[in-house]
Amino acid sequence: MLTVSVKWQKKVFEGIEIDVTLPPYVFKAQLYDLTGVPPERQKIMVKGGLLKDDADWSAIGVKDGQKLMMMGTADEIVKAPEKAIVFAEDLPEEEQATNLGYSAGLVNLGNTCYMNSTVQCLKSVPELKSALSNYSLAGRSNDVDQTSHMLTVATRELFGDLDRSVNAVSPTQFWMTLRKKFPQFSQLQNGMHMQQDAEECWTQLLYTLSQSLKAPASSEDSDAVKALFGVNLRSRVHCQESGEESSETESVYSLKCHISHEVNHLHEGLKHGLKGELEKTSPALGRTAVYLKESLIDSLPRYLTVQFVRFFWKRETNQKAKILRKVDYPLELDIFDLCSEDLRKKLEAPRQKLRDEEGKKLGLQPKSSSKDSDVKMTDAAEAPSNEGGESSTAAQQEGASSSSEKGTHMTGIYDLVTVLTHKGRSADSGHYVAWVKQESGKWIQYDDSHPSIQREEDITKLSGGGDWHMAYIIMYKARFVSM
Amino acid sequence: MAPGPDPNSVGDGAKRDEATTKVPSKDPKKKDDKKEEDLSEEDLQLKQNLELYVERVQDPNPELQKAALESMRQEIRASTSSMTSVPKPLKFLRPHYGTLKEFHKNMAESDLKKLLADILSVLALTMSAEGERESLGYRLTGSEGDIGSWGHEYVRNLAGEIAEEYTVRQGEESSIEDLMDLVQQIVAFHMKHNAETEAVDLLMDVEDLDLLLEHVDRTNFRRTCNYLTSAAKYLPGPDDMLVLDIAYMIYIKFEEYPNALQIALFLDNMQYVKQVFTSCTDLLRKKQFCYMISRHGITFELDPEMVENDVDREMLQDIVNNTKLSEGYLTLARDIEVMEAKTPEDIYKAHLLDGRASSGPSADSARQNLAATFVNAFVNAGFGQDKLMTVPSDSTSGSAGNWLFKNKEHGKTSAAASLGMILLWDVDAGLTHLDKYFHTNDNPIIAGALLGVGIVNCGIKNDCDPALALLGEYIDKEDSSVRIGAIMGLGIAYAGSQNDQIKSSLSPILNDAKAPLDVIAFAALSLGMIYVGSCNEEVAQSIIFALMDRSEAELGEALTRFLPLGLGLLYLGKQESVEATAEVSKTFNEKIRKYCDMTLLSCAYAGTGNVLKVQDLLAQCGEHLEKGDNHQGPAVLGLAMVAMSEELGLDMAIRSLERVLQYGEQNVRRAVPLALGLLCISNPKVTVMDTLSRLSHDTDSEVAMSAIISLGLIGAGTNNARIAGMLRNLSSYYYKDASLLFCVRIAQGLVHMGKGLLTLSPFHSERLLLSPTALAGIVTLLHACLDMKSIILGKYHYVLYFLVLAMQPRMMLTVDENLKPISVPVRVGQAVDVVGQAGRPKTITGFQTHSTPVLLAAGERAELATDKYIPLSPILEGFIILKENPDYREE
């Protein structure tokens, strides 16, 4: 009979007797009583290894009073989860792309950064993407020519490729159709394709899309592009000399931000751009007179595009020169005071509501969370995106009807979503880059084939006043409020 | 003419009466005239007196001669006491040196001749031509009077000449007895006059340090030993050992046992260690010795001769076995309030980066989860709790299992082993936690559990040998991952123990023709660890045979590098002992021959600072070779290993590496960041940090990877904000490159290792001692990093756990006589090198006062800020036992 002490975890069991005539299994059973560890899971360290169930005590050489150590638990044995975990590395390439949270870049095919950045900016409009995906050959109206059709299809394919791929996409097909449709982009210089003005590319592309996406039969989404980007202006043309006054309406795809010496901020530039002088024959005076044209916004688009008029034709040098002046633009734009009286009235109620909501949020939780819900709100507004006013009157009607149907309203407040910048001294040279805000709120800089993450505060630094990238075309997304 | 010297000219020149003598003789040449005009009247007087003496010395009248010599002597003595410029009398006697010398030669043997020889000896101080050693020559023929009476400078000069003379005579093999008498005198003089350093220098020159023992006393032995130990670093072998031997003897003589023990450990002389224990009678002090030995990380058995009482011996052995390390570490953690477990996200601090990380990827990335596993393991090392692995398993599925299964295949090995890291040093709790993983049938998990057992036991010895008992069974299992887990676990748990039982079970694997290469590689490595620095012949033979048996193809494998490394570790720091094996290695297949050669050389001279070896290795790095040769990697690492021991060599190595970086081949450049990492391990020097930061953006991704890992190494356990910031930026820079991101994550984990309480530095005890096991762990990781892609980024990522061998709390924990922690105020500041400085200079600068336990950063030193207690060791690092000061009075 031996007496030993056994150490188990942090406890020590003193004075355990071993009957050396019985196999160690009996000893283990003793320990089972003390510790609750089943004998098969007990590991008892003795000289030369673990104590075996059928070992001979005399051979082991355990001495009286010796301290033994036991390891073992009654814990449940770990089991693999029933549902196997899927690892990102095992996913097919397409699914890995979504993991990154943003889409791929575009390969520069030789001075095509103007095109790449335009495509990246437009691609960030989900409504346009869905409109394109609905586009099909069958739905093509007869008045769309072949090249426009091809360009539309090429755009759709390119958007699709960008979403699917991890690595940079080469937009060869798109480029060819673009050049076919607009031969001016094929200009060569020293055997190379020339750098082009991104604004021209933007306008032309959008125009083509608007033509081809115009559904002939269905009245609802008759002009998807116009519904998304179109701004209706109501202008008052006034001749000071004769006192004549007339009003006219027009629809544009972008507002111009004129840059003069007084303009330091986007808002001032826009105001400036909405006022203009023109010379025309005055019926009253019988000669040409200077008319003052003042425009106001009559209906708001879902996406408001603003072009900084940075380039002007310089006769002396025979090229498009660039105004480097710094013009600040906000991340959040309020264009209430550029709106017409009618529109202002309509906006008042939603704006009040928005203010209330924001106030509430501020009172309750910090601002960051309010941003999230904004995103949700606009997401909710995406569903009816294909609709929208085709003309100012239609917008008004719809505004009245949609309040009951969808319960979302324009507020006149816009959030910055894309910035197309130019770096360099003239429009036909330098480098274009697109900066796009993702749904997650991250900003991505698409520098041709290299997308990279940027900070929001760096986006506002693209306002010019140096040789850094400066905003050329920026796009805002309307903020909606549900009533 | 007056027979004696002018009484007024003797003694204090400054107070000389102006009106005493009108100078009669005005015969000097015109040239002198000009000079004399510049002289003050006193000087003029002195000059003339001296000229007079010179004349009189040559007088045939011995009386007159004697009087003149006496006065000349007095004049010189009076002025040589201080030595800021050449003393006036010597200056004025300059023109007459030749005359006096001539006269002396012709003088008959007499006391006067000796007297003149004395004076000539002093004059030779400034006059004698380089290499003539006239001062010494005249001294030896002189009157052998009190050597110090001529002033310090004279003695110093004499010492220099003796050294020269000694070398000459050694060459001629002539007697040196007369010199030694003089040496005796000089040493005695120096030792009495706070010039220990000079005494030591002289004795080193004449190779007779034993003399020192007679001359040291209580007041100067510390400074003497201090000088000896620091000088040892710069001496070639075997002189350094000799010097340290003397220092050891002096310490023993004055019962300064902790220092003696330190040196004994440095010399790796167990006999000396034993002597420290037998010479000391105080049990409490012995406890302190045990703490010191445990920090060094060697296996040491106390025998009855050292400690008589069985109960006491058991208690001391417990300290040596490090069983209380976990407890002390947790005391520190609680005091600093860092017990709260941290998640990898807390370390990544992605919220400080823009946008991206806020919405993580939807699917789990196995690579990133593996990184998180390592980060979690390193950050929570030793704390016993974390938020991934040890969270209490709820009954539904066992949430602890959840994280484990978020790792893929071999990733599960590292995940299970991370439990060992989290419960580091806490054997009881660790084994309890790991137990359940032994019962699965998933081989990678079992492998991880085995490795975990090894990690938990790292540096801890236990009578029951739980690690051996548990792991031993799995060494010969079918599955090679399980085998590797067990083998590596044993290597870590028994590093430095020289355990025969393990040797007999691991050695057969090496020469088993059927064993896969990876098993063999890890077996060699583990044996190298277990027998680190032992020069064990048997183990060396087994590894050599294993290397010879490898086929051509196998020699090209990445893991094969562990075989020469295992061999090298056997000779870690053992210098010449490696030569026989190095000779054998020349017969290896040429694919591995050079690699082996470099590894052996660098290991053998690791930590010695041997300049010749540094040059050898540098030469290797400078060669431009064709593709396929891979031995330059270990050569670069070897450069760091050899040079890392002392500050000067270290700085030089850093500078040389910059050059290598510029001109070296690509495979050399890849190793340079790792070498820098080793040189500054856990010591984030700003210059090195900048270099590595630059390299972390290198176009060669392998250079970038090793630079990133090295950034982690130099910041290991420091929480250095700058490195943390750099790594954060790198994480967003490389977010798309999974491999580089993995490296960044690992580095982040290293920087925050143990939440900033740990260090990886193998040096301790004021950078004097080098823990062999710690170095072995780091070097192994670095060698693995030489081929990052196939080892760490492949399926052998668990080699990262070898770092555990070097992990030590960078703390100073004070305990009372019952070994219970007590808090006392201490000053912690930058350590100042006070070797050879006069007086009692401050040993730290820029200090702050804290109360223990405190953290010590690299290059910092602590001192007690209270007189209430006396520390039992002068090196305030790790565990320090405090004794109450009997003379202390509360004020």
Short mmCIF file of C-alpha atoms in Angstrom, two decimals, chain A residues 7-10 37 40-41 43-50 52 67-69 71-81 85-91 95 98-102 166 440-442 449 451-457, chain B residues 314 354-369 394-395 397 400-402 404-408 426-429 431-440 445 453 462 464-466 469-470 473-474 501 735-736:
data_model
loop_
_atom_site.label_atom_id
_atom_site.label_comp_id
_atom_site.label_asym_id
_atom_site.label_seq_id
_atom_site.Cartn_x
_atom_site.Cartn_y
_atom_site.Cartn_z
CA LYS A 7 -2.15 17.26 -8.32
CA TRP A 8 -4.97 18.01 -10.66
CA GLN A 9 -5.43 21.43 -12.17
CA LYS A 10 -4.78 23.75 -9.22
CA VAL A 37 -12.74 12.82 -14.88
CA GLU A 40 -10.14 6.86 -20.07
CA ARG A 41 -9.49 10.57 -20.16
CA LYS A 43 -3.52 11.17 -17.97
CA ILE A 44 -1.28 10.51 -15.03
CA MET A 45 2.35 11.43 -15.39
CA VAL A 46 4.80 8.97 -13.95
CA LYS A 47 8.39 8.42 -14.73
CA GLY A 48 8.79 7.40 -18.30
CA GLY A 49 5.48 8.62 -19.57
CA LEU A 50 1.84 8.14 -18.83
CA LYS A 52 -1.09 2.73 -18.44
CA LYS A 67 3.44 13.71 -5.90
CA LEU A 68 1.73 12.65 -9.06
CA MET A 69 0.27 14.92 -11.66
CA MET A 71 -4.22 15.87 -16.53
CA GLY A 72 -7.64 15.52 -17.97
CA THR A 73 -11.00 17.18 -17.96
CA ALA A 74 -14.57 16.12 -18.18
CA ASP A 75 -15.13 18.93 -20.68
CA GLU A 76 -17.03 18.30 -23.81
CA ILE A 77 -14.85 17.41 -26.74
CA VAL A 78 -14.76 20.07 -29.39
CA LYS A 79 -16.76 19.28 -32.45
CA ALA A 80 -16.54 20.80 -35.82
CA PRO A 81 -19.49 23.02 -36.59
CA ILE A 85 -17.28 27.57 -42.88
CA VAL A 86 -16.72 28.94 -46.32
CA PHE A 87 -13.49 30.83 -46.69
CA ALA A 88 -12.94 33.71 -48.99
CA GLU A 89 -9.99 31.92 -50.54
CA ASP A 90 -12.26 29.11 -51.67
CA LEU A 91 -14.74 31.38 -53.38
CA GLU A 95 -17.49 36.43 -55.47
CA THR A 98 -17.77 41.66 -54.00
CA ASN A 99 -15.66 41.13 -50.95
CA LEU A 100 -13.57 44.13 -51.75
CA GLY A 101 -16.57 46.41 -51.55
CA TYR A 102 -15.88 48.23 -54.80
CA VAL A 166 -11.43 41.73 -59.54
CA SER A 440 -20.74 51.78 -48.00
CA GLY A 441 -19.72 55.42 -47.70
CA LYS A 442 -16.14 54.81 -48.73
CA SER A 449 -6.60 50.55 -63.51
CA PRO A 451 -8.70 51.89 -57.55
CA SER A 452 -7.63 53.07 -54.13
CA ILE A 453 -9.34 54.14 -50.97
CA GLN A 454 -9.45 57.81 -50.09
CA ARG A 455 -10.56 59.76 -47.10
CA GLU A 456 -13.60 61.93 -47.29
CA GLU A 457 -11.71 65.03 -46.23
CA GLU B 314 12.87 22.09 -3.13
CA ASP B 354 -10.48 55.51 -43.56
CA GLY B 355 -13.63 53.86 -44.53
CA ARG B 356 -12.62 50.53 -45.78
CA ALA B 357 -12.49 48.41 -42.72
CA SER B 358 -15.83 49.58 -41.38
CA SER B 359 -17.58 47.05 -43.55
CA GLY B 360 -15.50 43.94 -43.42
CA PRO B 361 -15.58 41.31 -46.10
CA SER B 362 -18.62 39.13 -46.03
CA ALA B 363 -16.83 35.79 -46.02
CA ASP B 364 -14.17 34.73 -43.59
CA SER B 365 -10.75 34.79 -45.09
CA ALA B 366 -8.74 31.84 -43.84
CA ARG B 367 -5.51 33.79 -44.22
CA GLN B 368 -6.81 36.71 -42.24
CA ASN B 369 -8.31 34.49 -39.57
CA ASP B 394 -21.64 27.57 -24.20
CA SER B 395 -23.58 24.39 -24.33
CA SER B 397 -21.90 24.19 -29.95
CA ALA B 400 -14.47 28.07 -28.04
CA GLY B 401 -14.57 25.60 -30.86
CA ASN B 402 -15.99 28.22 -33.15
CA LEU B 404 -10.81 27.05 -34.00
CA PHE B 405 -12.94 26.02 -36.94
CA LYS B 406 -12.69 29.40 -38.55
CA ASN B 407 -9.20 28.32 -39.44
CA LYS B 408 -8.53 26.08 -42.33
CA ASP B 426 0.71 28.39 -16.40
CA VAL B 427 1.18 24.65 -16.78
CA ASP B 428 -1.79 23.50 -14.71
CA ALA B 429 -4.41 25.68 -16.35
CA LEU B 431 -2.93 21.49 -19.71
CA THR B 432 -6.52 21.61 -18.51
CA HIS B 433 -7.56 23.81 -21.38
CA LEU B 434 -5.68 21.80 -23.96
CA ASP B 435 -6.90 18.44 -22.77
CA LYS B 436 -10.15 18.43 -24.68
CA TYR B 437 -8.40 18.88 -28.00
CA PHE B 438 -6.59 15.57 -27.61
CA HIS B 439 -9.82 13.69 -27.99
CA THR B 440 -10.84 14.86 -31.44
CA ILE B 445 -6.08 20.01 -34.01
CA VAL B 453 1.55 21.71 -24.46
CA ASN B 462 8.40 20.23 -13.69
CA CYS B 464 6.48 15.19 -13.36
CA ASP B 465 7.62 16.14 -16.88
CA PRO B 466 4.08 16.46 -18.18
CA ALA B 469 4.81 12.24 -20.85
CA LEU B 470 2.11 13.68 -23.09
CA GLU B 473 3.44 9.09 -27.23
CA TYR B 474 2.80 11.03 -30.39
CA GLN B 501 15.34 10.59 -23.01
CA TYR B 735 -5.03 45.49 -48.09
CA LYS B 736 -5.26 43.74 -51.44
#
